[in-house]
């Protein structure tokens, strides 16, 4: 009997269960309140980096105390258009040579093996450029590097229009690939600087870069193939000379 009474005393009563349930509910409500309070703190922390513009859009504030300024959605759109245009001028300059190659081969009397050798020189120029352009970006900055390489690309295209032998032709084609390969890492660096802390705009910037590469490459082939029907390859390259110059002017508007 004593053991049974002891079990009865230890068995939870209905009142105890109800009290325990109420206590659990109170703890859950307290946790929810703590979560709401934590979310408010996160919002306040985010408010240090983002502010509301007059038109209600969210703008980027001063993230690191470096005076980056405030970027609205409109600023990002203009920046992406600028990136599109700068990259397009580089591709239009480089790819202008592609439809000219058959005419150059015929005019200068090159064999197919010679043209393949020139392509090898192009690859060597591109690879060597990729190896050092990262260091040049650190030394000069991406905008300055693009300015210099665009100027060089214009000069090489203009010089190529006067080529009359294999040595000069192969050298200039390698130089064109060398300076042209600087645009990819430089623009990726600029996109990363502009869109730091904004994953959506960063991914959009990379997408715009790829879109510009495809569309401008297609445009270069169609445009210069049409031009070669009414002019020589030398004059076509002299006109291609102006596209990188436009890129030089556009780099002036890239703030960082």
JSON list of C-alpha atoms in Angstrom, two decimals:
[
{"chain": "A", "resi": 1, "resn": "UNK", "atom": "CA", "xyz": [0.00, 0.00, 0.00]},
{"chain": "A", "resi": 2, "resn": "UNK", "atom": "CA", "xyz": [2.84, 2.33, 0.79]},
{"chain": "A", "resi": 3, "resn": "UNK", "atom": "CA", "xyz": [4.36, 1.75, -2.69]},
{"chain": "A", "resi": 4, "resn": "UNK", "atom": "CA", "xyz": [1.02, 2.41, -4.37]},
{"chain": "A", "resi": 5, "resn": "UNK", "atom": "CA", "xyz": [0.56, 5.67, -2.45]},
{"chain": "A", "resi": 6, "resn": "UNK", "atom": "CA", "xyz": [4.05, 6.74, -3.42]},
{"chain": "A", "resi": 7, "resn": "UNK", "atom": "CA", "xyz": [3.27, 6.10, -7.13]},
{"chain": "A", "resi": 8, "resn": "UNK", "atom": "CA", "xyz": [0.04, 8.05, -6.83]},
{"chain": "A", "resi": 9, "resn": "UNK", "atom": "CA", "xyz": [1.88, 11.03, -5.40]},
{"chain": "A", "resi": 10, "resn": "UNK", "atom": "CA", "xyz": [4.51, 10.96, -8.22]},
{"chain": "A", "resi": 11, "resn": "UNK", "atom": "CA", "xyz": [1.93, 10.58, -11.01]},
{"chain": "A", "resi": 12, "resn": "UNK", "atom": "CA", "xyz": [1.22, 14.02, -12.61]},
{"chain": "A", "resi": 13, "resn": "UNK", "atom": "CA", "xyz": [-2.28, 15.28, -12.03]},
{"chain": "A", "resi": 14, "resn": "UNK", "atom": "CA", "xyz": [-4.44, 17.07, -14.57]},
{"chain": "A", "resi": 15, "resn": "UNK", "atom": "CA", "xyz": [-3.68, 20.39, -12.92]},
{"chain": "A", "resi": 16, "resn": "UNK", "atom": "CA", "xyz": [0.05, 19.77, -13.20]},
{"chain": "A", "resi": 17, "resn": "UNK", "atom": "CA", "xyz": [-0.26, 18.94, -16.90]},
{"chain": "A", "resi": 18, "resn": "UNK", "atom": "CA", "xyz": [-2.26, 22.08, -17.60]},
{"chain": "A", "resi": 19, "resn": "UNK", "atom": "CA", "xyz": [0.26, 24.19, -15.69]},
{"chain": "A", "resi": 20, "resn": "UNK", "atom": "CA", "xyz": [3.12, 22.61, -17.64]},
{"chain": "A", "resi": 21, "resn": "UNK", "atom": "CA", "xyz": [1.33, 23.29, -20.93]},
{"chain": "A", "resi": 22, "resn": "UNK", "atom": "CA", "xyz": [0.80, 26.92, -20.01]},
{"chain": "A", "resi": 23, "resn": "UNK", "atom": "CA", "xyz": [4.48, 27.24, -19.10]},
{"chain": "A", "resi": 24, "resn": "UNK", "atom": "CA", "xyz": [5.52, 25.79, -22.47]},
{"chain": "A", "resi": 25, "resn": "UNK", "atom": "CA", "xyz": [3.24, 28.20, -24.30]},
{"chain": "A", "resi": 26, "resn": "UNK", "atom": "CA", "xyz": [4.77, 31.12, -22.40]},
{"chain": "A", "resi": 27, "resn": "UNK", "atom": "CA", "xyz": [8.28, 29.97, -23.34]},
{"chain": "A", "resi": 28, "resn": "UNK", "atom": "CA", "xyz": [7.30, 29.69, -27.02]},
{"chain": "A", "resi": 29, "resn": "UNK", "atom": "CA", "xyz": [5.82, 33.19, -26.97]},
{"chain": "A", "resi": 30, "resn": "UNK", "atom": "CA", "xyz": [9.01, 34.51, -25.37]},
{"chain": "A", "resi": 31, "resn": "UNK", "atom": "CA", "xyz": [11.16, 32.84, -28.06]},
{"chain": "A", "resi": 32, "resn": "UNK", "atom": "CA", "xyz": [8.99, 34.32, -30.79]},
{"chain": "A", "resi": 33, "resn": "UNK", "atom": "CA", "xyz": [9.34, 37.75, -29.23]},
{"chain": "A", "resi": 34, "resn": "UNK", "atom": "CA", "xyz": [13.11, 37.30, -29.06]},
{"chain": "A", "resi": 35, "resn": "UNK", "atom": "CA", "xyz": [13.15, 36.34, -32.75]},
{"chain": "A", "resi": 36, "resn": "UNK", "atom": "CA", "xyz": [11.16, 39.44, -33.65]},
{"chain": "A", "resi": 37, "resn": "UNK", "atom": "CA", "xyz": [13.53, 41.57, -31.64]},
{"chain": "A", "resi": 38, "resn": "UNK", "atom": "CA", "xyz": [16.55, 39.96, -33.32]},
{"chain": "A", "resi": 39, "resn": "UNK", "atom": "CA", "xyz": [15.03, 40.59, -36.74]},
{"chain": "A", "resi": 40, "resn": "UNK", "atom": "CA", "xyz": [14.65, 44.22, -35.83]},
{"chain": "A", "resi": 41, "resn": "UNK", "atom": "CA", "xyz": [18.31, 44.39, -34.92]},
{"chain": "A", "resi": 42, "resn": "UNK", "atom": "CA", "xyz": [19.20, 42.80, -38.26]},
{"chain": "A", "resi": 43, "resn": "UNK", "atom": "CA", "xyz": [17.04, 45.36, -39.99]},
{"chain": "A", "resi": 44, "resn": "UNK", "atom": "CA", "xyz": [18.81, 48.12, -38.12]},
{"chain": "A", "resi": 45, "resn": "UNK", "atom": "CA", "xyz": [22.17, 46.67, -39.09]},
{"chain": "A", "resi": 46, "resn": "UNK", "atom": "CA", "xyz": [21.03, 46.49, -42.69]},
{"chain": "A", "resi": 47, "resn": "UNK", "atom": "CA", "xyz": [19.83, 50.07, -42.40]},
{"chain": "A", "resi": 48, "resn": "UNK", "atom": "CA", "xyz": [23.42, 51.09, -41.83]},
{"chain": "A", "resi": 49, "resn": "UNK", "atom": "CA", "xyz": [24.24, 49.86, -45.33]},
{"chain": "A", "resi": 50, "resn": "UNK", "atom": "CA", "xyz": [21.00, 50.58, -47.16]},
{"chain": "A", "resi": 51, "resn": "UNK", "atom": "CA", "xyz": [18.80, 53.63, -47.12]},
{"chain": "A", "resi": 52, "resn": "UNK", "atom": "CA", "xyz": [15.58, 54.53, -48.83]},
{"chain": "A", "resi": 53, "resn": "UNK", "atom": "CA", "xyz": [15.72, 56.89, -51.76]},
{"chain": "A", "resi": 54, "resn": "UNK", "atom": "CA", "xyz": [13.14, 59.59, -52.33]},
{"chain": "A", "resi": 55, "resn": "UNK", "atom": "CA", "xyz": [11.36, 57.41, -54.86]},
{"chain": "A", "resi": 56, "resn": "UNK", "atom": "CA", "xyz": [11.12, 54.54, -52.37]},
{"chain": "A", "resi": 57, "resn": "UNK", "atom": "CA", "xyz": [13.84, 52.39, -53.93]},
{"chain": "A", "resi": 58, "resn": "UNK", "atom": "CA", "xyz": [16.62, 50.89, -51.85]},
{"chain": "A", "resi": 59, "resn": "UNK", "atom": "CA", "xyz": [20.01, 52.46, -52.40]},
{"chain": "A", "resi": 60, "resn": "UNK", "atom": "CA", "xyz": [23.47, 51.37, -51.41]},
{"chain": "A", "resi": 61, "resn": "UNK", "atom": "CA", "xyz": [25.01, 53.36, -48.61]},
{"chain": "A", "resi": 62, "resn": "UNK", "atom": "CA", "xyz": [28.57, 53.81, -47.40]},
{"chain": "A", "resi": 63, "resn": "UNK", "atom": "CA", "xyz": [29.60, 50.23, -46.67]},
{"chain": "A", "resi": 64, "resn": "UNK", "atom": "CA", "xyz": [33.17, 50.61, -45.49]},
{"chain": "A", "resi": 65, "resn": "UNK", "atom": "CA", "xyz": [33.38, 54.26, -44.68]},
{"chain": "A", "resi": 66, "resn": "UNK", "atom": "CA", "xyz": [35.25, 54.83, -47.92]},
{"chain": "A", "resi": 67, "resn": "UNK", "atom": "CA", "xyz": [32.74, 57.25, -49.39]},
{"chain": "A", "resi": 68, "resn": "UNK", "atom": "CA", "xyz": [31.47, 54.94, -52.11]},
{"chain": "A", "resi": 69, "resn": "UNK", "atom": "CA", "xyz": [28.33, 57.00, -52.44]},
{"chain": "A", "resi": 70, "resn": "UNK", "atom": "CA", "xyz": [24.79, 55.77, -52.85]},
{"chain": "A", "resi": 71, "resn": "UNK", "atom": "CA", "xyz": [23.75, 53.70, -55.83]},
{"chain": "A", "resi": 72, "resn": "UNK", "atom": "CA", "xyz": [20.11, 53.56, -56.84]},
{"chain": "A", "resi": 73, "resn": "UNK", "atom": "CA", "xyz": [18.52, 50.98, -59.09]},
{"chain": "A", "resi": 74, "resn": "UNK", "atom": "CA", "xyz": [18.81, 53.50, -61.91]},
{"chain": "A", "resi": 75, "resn": "UNK", "atom": "CA", "xyz": [22.56, 53.83, -61.27]},
{"chain": "A", "resi": 76, "resn": "UNK", "atom": "CA", "xyz": [22.98, 50.07, -61.57]},
{"chain": "A", "resi": 77, "resn": "UNK", "atom": "CA", "xyz": [21.06, 50.02, -64.86]},
{"chain": "A", "resi": 78, "resn": "UNK", "atom": "CA", "xyz": [23.27, 52.75, -66.30]},
{"chain": "A", "resi": 79, "resn": "UNK", "atom": "CA", "xyz": [26.35, 50.94, -65.04]},
{"chain": "A", "resi": 80, "resn": "UNK", "atom": "CA", "xyz": [25.29, 47.69, -66.72]},
{"chain": "A", "resi": 81, "resn": "UNK", "atom": "CA", "xyz": [24.64, 49.54, -69.99]},
{"chain": "A", "resi": 82, "resn": "UNK", "atom": "CA", "xyz": [28.09, 51.08, -69.72]},
{"chain": "A", "resi": 83, "resn": "UNK", "atom": "CA", "xyz": [29.71, 47.72, -69.09]},
{"chain": "A", "resi": 84, "resn": "UNK", "atom": "CA", "xyz": [27.83, 46.31, -72.08]},
{"chain": "A", "resi": 85, "resn": "UNK", "atom": "CA", "xyz": [29.06, 49.12, -74.33]},
{"chain": "A", "resi": 86, "resn": "UNK", "atom": "CA", "xyz": [32.69, 49.03, -73.19]},
{"chain": "A", "resi": 87, "resn": "UNK", "atom": "CA", "xyz": [32.97, 45.29, -73.69]},
{"chain": "A", "resi": 88, "resn": "UNK", "atom": "CA", "xyz": [31.22, 45.51, -77.07]},
{"chain": "A", "resi": 89, "resn": "UNK", "atom": "CA", "xyz": [33.75, 48.02, -78.41]},
{"chain": "A", "resi": 90, "resn": "UNK", "atom": "CA", "xyz": [36.57, 45.65, -77.50]},
{"chain": "A", "resi": 91, "resn": "UNK", "atom": "CA", "xyz": [34.92, 42.67, -79.22]},
{"chain": "A", "resi": 92, "resn": "UNK", "atom": "CA", "xyz": [34.00, 44.70, -82.30]},
{"chain": "A", "resi": 93, "resn": "UNK", "atom": "CA", "xyz": [37.63, 45.73, -82.65]},
{"chain": "A", "resi": 94, "resn": "UNK", "atom": "CA", "xyz": [39.11, 42.25, -82.17]},
{"chain": "A", "resi": 95, "resn": "UNK", "atom": "CA", "xyz": [36.54, 40.27, -84.14]},
{"chain": "A", "resi": 96, "resn": "UNK", "atom": "CA", "xyz": [36.73, 42.64, -87.11]},
{"chain": "A", "resi": 97, "resn": "UNK", "atom": "CA", "xyz": [39.79, 40.65, -88.17]},
{"chain": "A", "resi": 98, "resn": "UNK", "atom": "CA", "xyz": [37.90, 37.33, -88.46]},
{"chain": "A", "resi": 99, "resn": "UNK", "atom": "CA", "xyz": [35.95, 38.01, -91.69]},
{"chain": "A", "resi": 100, "resn": "UNK", "atom": "CA", "xyz": [39.05, 39.72, -93.12]},
{"chain": "A", "resi": 101, "resn": "UNK", "atom": "CA", "xyz": [41.31, 36.67, -92.80]},
{"chain": "A", "resi": 102, "resn": "UNK", "atom": "CA", "xyz": [40.22, 34.91, -96.05]},
{"chain": "A", "resi": 103, "resn": "UNK", "atom": "CA", "xyz": [40.83, 38.10, -98.01]},
{"chain": "A", "resi": 104, "resn": "UNK", "atom": "CA", "xyz": [44.16, 38.69, -96.28]},
{"chain": "A", "resi": 105, "resn": "UNK", "atom": "CA", "xyz": [45.20, 35.12, -97.10]},
{"chain": "A", "resi": 106, "resn": "UNK", "atom": "CA", "xyz": [44.34, 35.62, -100.75]},
{"chain": "A", "resi": 107, "resn": "UNK", "atom": "CA", "xyz": [45.86, 39.08, -100.99]},
{"chain": "A", "resi": 108, "resn": "UNK", "atom": "CA", "xyz": [49.16, 38.25, -99.27]},
{"chain": "A", "resi": 109, "resn": "UNK", "atom": "CA", "xyz": [49.41, 34.74, -100.74]},
{"chain": "A", "resi": 110, "resn": "UNK", "atom": "CA", "xyz": [49.40, 32.85, -97.44]},
{"chain": "A", "resi": 111, "resn": "UNK", "atom": "CA", "xyz": [48.78, 29.11, -97.35]},
{"chain": "A", "resi": 112, "resn": "UNK", "atom": "CA", "xyz": [46.36, 27.42, -94.96]},
{"chain": "A", "resi": 113, "resn": "UNK", "atom": "CA", "xyz": [49.32, 26.24, -92.88]},
{"chain": "A", "resi": 114, "resn": "UNK", "atom": "CA", "xyz": [50.52, 29.84, -92.57]},
{"chain": "A", "resi": 115, "resn": "UNK", "atom": "CA", "xyz": [47.13, 31.00, -91.33]},
{"chain": "A", "resi": 116, "resn": "UNK", "atom": "CA", "xyz": [47.13, 28.16, -88.78]},
{"chain": "A", "resi": 117, "resn": "UNK", "atom": "CA", "xyz": [50.54, 29.32, -87.59]},
{"chain": "A", "resi": 118, "resn": "UNK", "atom": "CA", "xyz": [49.20, 32.86, -87.20]},
{"chain": "A", "resi": 119, "resn": "UNK", "atom": "CA", "xyz": [46.36, 31.46, -85.08]},
{"chain": "A", "resi": 120, "resn": "UNK", "atom": "CA", "xyz": [48.98, 29.85, -82.85]},
{"chain": "A", "resi": 121, "resn": "UNK", "atom": "CA", "xyz": [50.64, 33.24, -82.40]},
{"chain": "A", "resi": 122, "resn": "UNK", "atom": "CA", "xyz": [47.24, 34.65, -81.44]},
{"chain": "A", "resi": 123, "resn": "UNK", "atom": "CA", "xyz": [46.80, 32.00, -78.77]},
{"chain": "A", "resi": 124, "resn": "UNK", "atom": "CA", "xyz": [50.25, 32.71, -77.36]},
{"chain": "A", "resi": 125, "resn": "UNK", "atom": "CA", "xyz": [49.43, 36.40, -77.18]},
{"chain": "A", "resi": 126, "resn": "UNK", "atom": "CA", "xyz": [46.15, 35.73, -75.38]},
{"chain": "A", "resi": 127, "resn": "UNK", "atom": "CA", "xyz": [47.69, 33.29, -72.87]},
{"chain": "A", "resi": 128, "resn": "UNK", "atom": "CA", "xyz": [50.59, 35.60, -72.05]},
{"chain": "A", "resi": 129, "resn": "UNK", "atom": "CA", "xyz": [48.13, 38.44, -71.57]},
{"chain": "A", "resi": 130, "resn": "UNK", "atom": "CA", "xyz": [46.02, 36.39, -69.16]},
{"chain": "A", "resi": 131, "resn": "UNK", "atom": "CA", "xyz": [49.14, 35.63, -67.12]},
{"chain": "A", "resi": 132, "resn": "UNK", "atom": "CA", "xyz": [50.11, 39.25, -66.45]},
{"chain": "A", "resi": 133, "resn": "UNK", "atom": "CA", "xyz": [46.89, 41.26, -66.68]},
{"chain": "A", "resi": 134, "resn": "UNK", "atom": "CA", "xyz": [45.92, 40.38, -63.11]},
{"chain": "A", "resi": 135, "resn": "UNK", "atom": "CA", "xyz": [49.18, 41.91, -61.91]},
{"chain": "A", "resi": 136, "resn": "UNK", "atom": "CA", "xyz": [48.65, 44.94, -64.17]},
{"chain": "A", "resi": 137, "resn": "UNK", "atom": "CA", "xyz": [45.17, 45.45, -62.69]},
{"chain": "A", "resi": 138, "resn": "UNK", "atom": "CA", "xyz": [46.73, 45.61, -59.22]},
{"chain": "A", "resi": 139, "resn": "UNK", "atom": "CA", "xyz": [49.44, 47.97, -60.43]},
{"chain": "A", "resi": 140, "resn": "UNK", "atom": "CA", "xyz": [47.39, 50.30, -62.64]},
{"chain": "A", "resi": 141, "resn": "UNK", "atom": "CA", "xyz": [43.77, 49.73, -61.70]},
{"chain": "A", "resi": 142, "resn": "UNK", "atom": "CA", "xyz": [41.17, 48.16, -64.01]},
{"chain": "A", "resi": 143, "resn": "UNK", "atom": "CA", "xyz": [39.96, 51.38, -65.62]},
{"chain": "A", "resi": 144, "resn": "UNK", "atom": "CA", "xyz": [43.44, 52.64, -66.47]},
{"chain": "A", "resi": 145, "resn": "UNK", "atom": "CA", "xyz": [44.43, 49.22, -67.82]},
{"chain": "A", "resi": 146, "resn": "UNK", "atom": "CA", "xyz": [41.38, 49.16, -70.10]},
{"chain": "A", "resi": 147, "resn": "UNK", "atom": "CA", "xyz": [42.17, 52.67, -71.32]},
{"chain": "A", "resi": 148, "resn": "UNK", "atom": "CA", "xyz": [45.75, 51.73, -72.24]},
{"chain": "A", "resi": 149, "resn": "UNK", "atom": "CA", "xyz": [44.83, 48.40, -73.84]},
{"chain": "A", "resi": 150, "resn": "UNK", "atom": "CA", "xyz": [42.00, 49.96, -75.87]},
{"chain": "A", "resi": 151, "resn": "UNK", "atom": "CA", "xyz": [44.39, 52.59, -77.19]},
{"chain": "A", "resi": 152, "resn": "UNK", "atom": "CA", "xyz": [46.91, 49.88, -78.06]},
{"chain": "A", "resi": 153, "resn": "UNK", "atom": "CA", "xyz": [44.21, 47.79, -79.75]},
{"chain": "A", "resi": 154, "resn": "UNK", "atom": "CA", "xyz": [43.30, 50.74, -81.98]},
{"chain": "A", "resi": 155, "resn": "UNK", "atom": "CA", "xyz": [46.90, 51.28, -82.99]},
{"chain": "A", "resi": 156, "resn": "UNK", "atom": "CA", "xyz": [47.50, 47.59, -83.70]},
{"chain": "A", "resi": 157, "resn": "UNK", "atom": "CA", "xyz": [44.37, 47.38, -85.87]},
{"chain": "A", "resi": 158, "resn": "UNK", "atom": "CA", "xyz": [45.46, 50.43, -87.82]},
{"chain": "A", "resi": 159, "resn": "UNK", "atom": "CA", "xyz": [48.98, 49.02, -88.25]},
{"chain": "A", "resi": 160, "resn": "UNK", "atom": "CA", "xyz": [47.55, 45.67, -89.33]},
{"chain": "A", "resi": 161, "resn": "UNK", "atom": "CA", "xyz": [45.81, 47.36, -92.24]},
{"chain": "A", "resi": 162, "resn": "UNK", "atom": "CA", "xyz": [49.29, 48.09, -93.68]},
{"chain": "A", "resi": 163, "resn": "UNK", "atom": "CA", "xyz": [50.73, 44.59, -93.15]},
{"chain": "A", "resi": 164, "resn": "UNK", "atom": "CA", "xyz": [52.32, 43.08, -96.24]},
{"chain": "A", "resi": 165, "resn": "UNK", "atom": "CA", "xyz": [54.34, 40.10, -94.97]},
{"chain": "A", "resi": 166, "resn": "UNK", "atom": "CA", "xyz": [53.96, 37.15, -92.64]},
{"chain": "A", "resi": 167, "resn": "UNK", "atom": "CA", "xyz": [56.23, 38.43, -89.85]},
{"chain": "A", "resi": 168, "resn": "UNK", "atom": "CA", "xyz": [54.39, 41.73, -89.34]},
{"chain": "A", "resi": 169, "resn": "UNK", "atom": "CA", "xyz": [50.97, 40.12, -89.75]},
{"chain": "A", "resi": 170, "resn": "UNK", "atom": "CA", "xyz": [51.69, 37.38, -87.17]},
{"chain": "A", "resi": 171, "resn": "UNK", "atom": "CA", "xyz": [53.23, 39.84, -84.69]},
{"chain": "A", "resi": 172, "resn": "UNK", "atom": "CA", "xyz": [50.30, 42.26, -84.88]},
{"chain": "A", "resi": 173, "resn": "UNK", "atom": "CA", "xyz": [47.73, 39.47, -84.54]},
{"chain": "A", "resi": 174, "resn": "UNK", "atom": "CA", "xyz": [49.52, 38.27, -81.39]},
{"chain": "A", "resi": 175, "resn": "UNK", "atom": "CA", "xyz": [49.57, 41.82, -80.01]},
{"chain": "A", "resi": 176, "resn": "UNK", "atom": "CA", "xyz": [45.86, 42.26, -80.71]},
{"chain": "A", "resi": 177, "resn": "UNK", "atom": "CA", "xyz": [45.08, 39.09, -78.75]},
{"chain": "A", "resi": 178, "resn": "UNK", "atom": "CA", "xyz": [47.42, 40.18, -75.96]},
{"chain": "A", "resi": 179, "resn": "UNK", "atom": "CA", "xyz": [45.82, 43.57, -75.33]},
{"chain": "A", "resi": 180, "resn": "UNK", "atom": "CA", "xyz": [42.29, 42.32, -76.02]},
{"chain": "A", "resi": 181, "resn": "UNK", "atom": "CA", "xyz": [42.51, 39.71, -73.27]},
{"chain": "A", "resi": 182, "resn": "UNK", "atom": "CA", "xyz": [42.78, 42.45, -70.62]},
{"chain": "A", "resi": 183, "resn": "UNK", "atom": "CA", "xyz": [39.12, 43.42, -70.89]},
{"chain": "A", "resi": 184, "resn": "UNK", "atom": "CA", "xyz": [37.67, 40.31, -69.22]},
{"chain": "A", "resi": 185, "resn": "UNK", "atom": "CA", "xyz": [39.54, 40.47, -65.89]},
{"chain": "A", "resi": 186, "resn": "UNK", "atom": "CA", "xyz": [39.38, 44.27, -65.79]},
{"chain": "A", "resi": 187, "resn": "UNK", "atom": "CA", "xyz": [35.62, 44.43, -66.25]},
{"chain": "A", "resi": 188, "resn": "UNK", "atom": "CA", "xyz": [35.00, 41.58, -63.81]},
{"chain": "A", "resi": 189, "resn": "UNK", "atom": "CA", "xyz": [37.05, 43.53, -61.26]},
{"chain": "A", "resi": 190, "resn": "UNK", "atom": "CA", "xyz": [35.02, 46.69, -61.89]},
{"chain": "A", "resi": 191, "resn": "UNK", "atom": "CA", "xyz": [31.73, 44.80, -61.59]},
{"chain": "A", "resi": 192, "resn": "UNK", "atom": "CA", "xyz": [32.91, 43.31, -58.30]},
{"chain": "A", "resi": 193, "resn": "UNK", "atom": "CA", "xyz": [33.79, 46.77, -56.97]},
{"chain": "A", "resi": 194, "resn": "UNK", "atom": "CA", "xyz": [30.51, 48.36, -58.02]},
{"chain": "A", "resi": 195, "resn": "UNK", "atom": "CA", "xyz": [28.26, 45.54, -56.86]},
{"chain": "A", "resi": 196, "resn": "UNK", "atom": "CA", "xyz": [30.02, 44.61, -53.61]},
{"chain": "A", "resi": 197, "resn": "UNK", "atom": "CA", "xyz": [27.44, 43.46, -51.07]},
{"chain": "A", "resi": 198, "resn": "UNK", "atom": "CA", "xyz": [24.68, 43.16, -53.69]},
{"chain": "A", "resi": 199, "resn": "UNK", "atom": "CA", "xyz": [24.57, 39.62, -55.03]},
{"chain": "A", "resi": 200, "resn": "UNK", "atom": "CA", "xyz": [21.67, 40.35, -57.38]},
{"chain": "A", "resi": 201, "resn": "UNK", "atom": "CA", "xyz": [23.43, 43.21, -59.17]},
{"chain": "A", "resi": 202, "resn": "UNK", "atom": "CA", "xyz": [26.71, 41.28, -59.20]},
{"chain": "A", "resi": 203, "resn": "UNK", "atom": "CA", "xyz": [25.16, 38.30, -60.98]},
{"chain": "A", "resi": 204, "resn": "UNK", "atom": "CA", "xyz": [23.37, 40.65, -63.37]},
{"chain": "A", "resi": 205, "resn": "UNK", "atom": "CA", "xyz": [26.65, 42.38, -64.19]},
{"chain": "A", "resi": 206, "resn": "UNK", "atom": "CA", "xyz": [28.35, 39.07, -65.05]},
{"chain": "A", "resi": 207, "resn": "UNK", "atom": "CA", "xyz": [25.32, 38.12, -67.17]},
{"chain": "A", "resi": 208, "resn": "UNK", "atom": "CA", "xyz": [25.50, 41.45, -69.03]},
{"chain": "A", "resi": 209, "resn": "UNK", "atom": "CA", "xyz": [29.19, 40.82, -69.72]},
{"chain": "A", "resi": 210, "resn": "UNK", "atom": "CA", "xyz": [28.44, 37.46, -71.31]},
{"chain": "A", "resi": 211, "resn": "UNK", "atom": "CA", "xyz": [25.53, 38.89, -73.29]},
{"chain": "A", "resi": 212, "resn": "UNK", "atom": "CA", "xyz": [27.70, 41.70, -74.64]},
{"chain": "A", "resi": 213, "resn": "UNK", "atom": "CA", "xyz": [30.35, 39.19, -75.71]},
{"chain": "A", "resi": 214, "resn": "UNK", "atom": "CA", "xyz": [27.88, 37.07, -77.70]},
{"chain": "A", "resi": 215, "resn": "UNK", "atom": "CA", "xyz": [25.89, 39.87, -79.31]},
{"chain": "A", "resi": 216, "resn": "UNK", "atom": "CA", "xyz": [28.84, 42.09, -80.20]},
{"chain": "A", "resi": 217, "resn": "UNK", "atom": "CA", "xyz": [30.75, 39.11, -81.64]},
{"chain": "A", "resi": 218, "resn": "UNK", "atom": "CA", "xyz": [27.79, 38.29, -83.87]},
{"chain": "A", "resi": 219, "resn": "UNK", "atom": "CA", "xyz": [27.44, 41.94, -84.84]},
{"chain": "A", "resi": 220, "resn": "UNK", "atom": "CA", "xyz": [31.14, 42.18, -85.74]},
{"chain": "A", "resi": 221, "resn": "UNK", "atom": "CA", "xyz": [30.93, 39.21, -88.09]},
{"chain": "A", "resi": 222, "resn": "UNK", "atom": "CA", "xyz": [27.78, 40.46, -89.83]},
{"chain": "A", "resi": 223, "resn": "UNK", "atom": "CA", "xyz": [28.88, 44.09, -89.97]},
{"chain": "A", "resi": 224, "resn": "UNK", "atom": "CA", "xyz": [32.36, 43.55, -91.37]},
{"chain": "A", "resi": 225, "resn": "UNK", "atom": "CA", "xyz": [31.28, 40.77, -93.71]},
{"chain": "A", "resi": 226, "resn": "UNK", "atom": "CA", "xyz": [28.90, 43.30, -95.24]},
{"chain": "A", "resi": 227, "resn": "UNK", "atom": "CA", "xyz": [31.55, 46.02, -95.32]},
{"chain": "A", "resi": 228, "resn": "UNK", "atom": "CA", "xyz": [33.96, 43.74, -97.18]},
{"chain": "A", "resi": 229, "resn": "UNK", "atom": "CA", "xyz": [31.50, 43.59, -100.06]},
{"chain": "A", "resi": 230, "resn": "UNK", "atom": "CA", "xyz": [32.05, 47.29, -100.75]},
{"chain": "A", "resi": 231, "resn": "UNK", "atom": "CA", "xyz": [35.62, 47.92, -99.54]},
{"chain": "A", "resi": 232, "resn": "UNK", "atom": "CA", "xyz": [38.97, 46.20, -99.12]},
{"chain": "A", "resi": 233, "resn": "UNK", "atom": "CA", "xyz": [40.07, 44.45, -95.94]},
{"chain": "A", "resi": 234, "resn": "UNK", "atom": "CA", "xyz": [42.57, 47.23, -95.31]},
{"chain": "A", "resi": 235, "resn": "UNK", "atom": "CA", "xyz": [39.87, 49.89, -95.15]},
{"chain": "A", "resi": 236, "resn": "UNK", "atom": "CA", "xyz": [37.65, 47.65, -93.05]},
{"chain": "A", "resi": 237, "resn": "UNK", "atom": "CA", "xyz": [40.41, 47.38, -90.43]},
{"chain": "A", "resi": 238, "resn": "UNK", "atom": "CA", "xyz": [40.95, 51.13, -90.56]},
{"chain": "A", "resi": 239, "resn": "UNK", "atom": "CA", "xyz": [37.28, 51.59, -89.71]},
{"chain": "A", "resi": 240, "resn": "UNK", "atom": "CA", "xyz": [37.54, 48.97, -86.94]},
{"chain": "A", "resi": 241, "resn": "UNK", "atom": "CA", "xyz": [40.25, 51.23, -85.49]},
{"chain": "A", "resi": 242, "resn": "UNK", "atom": "CA", "xyz": [37.52, 53.56, -84.18]},
{"chain": "A", "resi": 243, "resn": "UNK", "atom": "CA", "xyz": [35.66, 51.03, -82.02]},
{"chain": "A", "resi": 244, "resn": "UNK", "atom": "CA", "xyz": [38.33, 50.70, -79.31]},
{"chain": "A", "resi": 245, "resn": "UNK", "atom": "CA", "xyz": [38.66, 54.49, -79.31]},
{"chain": "A", "resi": 246, "resn": "UNK", "atom": "CA", "xyz": [34.98, 54.68, -78.39]},
{"chain": "A", "resi": 247, "resn": "UNK", "atom": "CA", "xyz": [35.76, 52.20, -75.60]},
{"chain": "A", "resi": 248, "resn": "UNK", "atom": "CA", "xyz": [38.49, 54.55, -74.35]},
{"chain": "A", "resi": 249, "resn": "UNK", "atom": "CA", "xyz": [35.94, 57.35, -74.10]},
{"chain": "A", "resi": 250, "resn": "UNK", "atom": "CA", "xyz": [33.43, 55.12, -72.29]},
{"chain": "A", "resi": 251, "resn": "UNK", "atom": "CA", "xyz": [35.98, 54.06, -69.67]},
{"chain": "A", "resi": 252, "resn": "UNK", "atom": "CA", "xyz": [36.06, 57.69, -68.54]},
{"chain": "A", "resi": 253, "resn": "UNK", "atom": "CA", "xyz": [32.54, 57.25, -67.12]},
{"chain": "A", "resi": 254, "resn": "UNK", "atom": "CA", "xyz": [33.43, 54.16, -65.07]},
{"chain": "A", "resi": 255, "resn": "UNK", "atom": "CA", "xyz": [34.03, 55.74, -61.69]},
{"chain": "A", "resi": 256, "resn": "UNK", "atom": "CA", "xyz": [35.90, 52.82, -60.14]}
]
